[in-house]
Amino acid sequence: APRAAAARGAARGGSTLSGAGADAAPARGHPPGSGRTAASLLSRRSFLVGGGLAAAGVAAFAAAALVERVRGGERRFTGSRLLPRGGVPPTTTFFGEGVPAIDAATWRLAVTGRVSRPRDYDLASLAGLGTRDLPAILDCTSGWALDTDWHGTPVATILDAAGVDPAANSVEIRAVTGWSTTMSLADARRCLLATHVAGAPLPAANGAPARLVAPDRRGLEWVKWVGEIRVA
């Protein structure tokens, strides 16, 4: 009789439980595999939601960049807003220092330190060493950046004329106000001592008679009103 009952149960699609090794019956109301199916759906839904948010973020960034470009103010990697190319930079000062009164006729650039031929240059003798144009981006820490053309004497030319000590390894560029920056000899040789910007003489507020143009460095290192180049 038990065998017949089992057979009848099997014929109806049921199962007979016998012993601890038998499979447990599914819980009532939860189809087999429903836990795995729910987890898969949740995982798929999370993926889709996350992907949607990421796409929305990329779209928002692209839209913001487009607005910046339309305004002529796309931002650089530093966060500074790019101004339309060319022209004279806005007037800014380092920590509020005023524009010094400098007589261009009596101004001198002193080249000092570990050089064999220290000397002073006026504007004419400085230009006599040789000049060139250099396009470079002035990236001001106040939040703007300008790609424009600078004209003046390469610092490398000034150093070569001075005869740098082979053991020297750094250069300090100092303003008449006392502001200065120091960099390696190799980096200094990439710089320009500018007397003109955007095809016109450098304005007093932009560092006349001469300011440092230091490619790939922030505006704080573009020393204005340069009065000394010292090799160390």
PDB file of N, CA and C in Angstrom, residues 102 107-109 173-176 193 207-212 222-229:
ATOM      1  N   ILE A 102      58.095 103.358 -11.536  1.00  0.00           N
ATOM      2  CA  ILE A 102      59.394 103.011 -12.120  1.00  0.00           C
ATOM      3  C   ILE A 102      59.629 103.883 -13.343  1.00  0.00           C
ATOM      4  N   TRP A 107      65.552 102.571 -15.224  1.00  0.00           N
ATOM      5  CA  TRP A 107      65.429 101.179 -14.764  1.00  0.00           C
ATOM      6  C   TRP A 107      66.616 100.358 -15.238  1.00  0.00           C
ATOM      7  N   ARG A 108      67.060  99.426 -14.378  1.00  0.00           N
ATOM      8  CA  ARG A 108      68.136  98.522 -14.739  1.00  0.00           C
ATOM      9  C   ARG A 108      67.793  97.105 -14.281  1.00  0.00           C
ATOM     10  N   LEU A 109      68.221  96.136 -15.082  1.00  0.00           N
ATOM     11  CA  LEU A 109      68.139  94.733 -14.705  1.00  0.00           C
ATOM     12  C   LEU A 109      69.533  94.296 -14.268  1.00  0.00           C
ATOM     13  N   ILE A 173      64.389  85.097  -9.607  1.00  0.00           N
ATOM     14  CA  ILE A 173      63.971  86.297 -10.330  1.00  0.00           C
ATOM     15  C   ILE A 173      63.244  87.171  -9.327  1.00  0.00           C
ATOM     16  N   ARG A 174      63.757  88.390  -9.105  1.00  0.00           N
ATOM     17  CA  ARG A 174      63.229  89.249  -8.045  1.00  0.00           C
ATOM     18  C   ARG A 174      62.697  90.557  -8.613  1.00  0.00           C
ATOM     19  N   ALA A 175      61.543  90.981  -8.099  1.00  0.00           N
ATOM     20  CA  ALA A 175      60.940  92.260  -8.485  1.00  0.00           C
ATOM     21  C   ALA A 175      61.539  93.393  -7.669  1.00  0.00           C
ATOM     22  N   VAL A 176      61.359  94.608  -8.157  1.00  0.00           N
ATOM     23  CA  VAL A 176      61.823  95.772  -7.392  1.00  0.00           C
ATOM     24  C   VAL A 176      61.019  95.928  -6.105  1.00  0.00           C
ATOM     25  N   LEU A 193      61.876  87.199 -20.486  1.00  0.00           N
ATOM     26  CA  LEU A 193      61.718  88.473 -19.778  1.00  0.00           C
ATOM     27  C   LEU A 193      61.017  89.412 -20.750  1.00  0.00           C
ATOM     28  N   GLY A 207      53.442  94.876 -15.236  1.00  0.00           N
ATOM     29  CA  GLY A 207      54.825  94.544 -14.912  1.00  0.00           C
ATOM     30  C   GLY A 207      55.909  95.311 -15.612  1.00  0.00           C
ATOM     31  N   ALA A 208      55.590  96.358 -16.377  1.00  0.00           N
ATOM     32  CA  ALA A 208      56.618  97.136 -17.068  1.00  0.00           C
ATOM     33  C   ALA A 208      57.600  97.740 -16.048  1.00  0.00           C
ATOM     34  N   PRO A 209      58.860  97.840 -16.434  1.00  0.00           N
ATOM     35  CA  PRO A 209      59.418  97.665 -17.771  1.00  0.00           C
ATOM     36  C   PRO A 209      59.563  96.206 -18.239  1.00  0.00           C
ATOM     37  N   ALA A 210      59.676  95.252 -17.309  1.00  0.00           N
ATOM     38  CA  ALA A 210      59.863  93.867 -17.730  1.00  0.00           C
ATOM     39  C   ALA A 210      59.247  92.913 -16.711  1.00  0.00           C
ATOM     40  N   ARG A 211      58.595  91.863 -17.225  1.00  0.00           N
ATOM     41  CA  ARG A 211      58.041  90.846 -16.331  1.00  0.00           C
ATOM     42  C   ARG A 211      58.432  89.463 -16.817  1.00  0.00           C
ATOM     43  N   LEU A 212      58.427  88.524 -15.913  1.00  0.00           N
ATOM     44  CA  LEU A 212      58.778  87.154 -16.255  1.00  0.00           C
ATOM     45  C   LEU A 212      57.586  86.441 -16.873  1.00  0.00           C
ATOM     46  N   TRP A 222      54.936  84.491 -12.243  1.00  0.00           N
ATOM     47  CA  TRP A 222      55.245  85.398 -13.359  1.00  0.00           C
ATOM     48  C   TRP A 222      55.586  86.768 -12.774  1.00  0.00           C
ATOM     49  N   VAL A 223      56.755  86.886 -12.224  1.00  0.00           N
ATOM     50  CA  VAL A 223      57.150  88.078 -11.471  1.00  0.00           C
ATOM     51  C   VAL A 223      57.066  89.336 -12.332  1.00  0.00           C
ATOM     52  N   LYS A 224      56.389  90.337 -11.786  1.00  0.00           N
ATOM     53  CA  LYS A 224      56.296  91.636 -12.474  1.00  0.00           C
ATOM     54  C   LYS A 224      57.383  92.578 -11.959  1.00  0.00           C
ATOM     55  N   TRP A 225      57.669  93.614 -12.749  1.00  0.00           N
ATOM     56  CA  TRP A 225      58.629  94.661 -12.373  1.00  0.00           C
ATOM     57  C   TRP A 225      59.979  94.062 -11.971  1.00  0.00           C
ATOM     58  N   VAL A 226      60.474  93.151 -12.816  1.00  0.00           N
ATOM     59  CA  VAL A 226      61.711  92.451 -12.505  1.00  0.00           C
ATOM     60  C   VAL A 226      62.879  93.445 -12.437  1.00  0.00           C
ATOM     61  N   GLY A 227      63.683  93.283 -11.381  1.00  0.00           N
ATOM     62  CA  GLY A 227      64.852  94.141 -11.233  1.00  0.00           C
ATOM     63  C   GLY A 227      66.157  93.371 -11.100  1.00  0.00           C
ATOM     64  N   GLU A 228      66.052  92.042 -10.850  1.00  0.00           N
ATOM     65  CA  GLU A 228      67.279  91.262 -10.656  1.00  0.00           C
ATOM     66  C   GLU A 228      67.059  89.800 -11.052  1.00  0.00           C
ATOM     67  N   ILE A 229      68.071  89.239 -11.690  1.00  0.00           N
ATOM     68  CA  ILE A 229      68.150  87.802 -11.929  1.00  0.00           C
ATOM     69  C   ILE A 229      69.416  87.332 -11.227  1.00  0.00           C
TER      70      ILE A 229
END
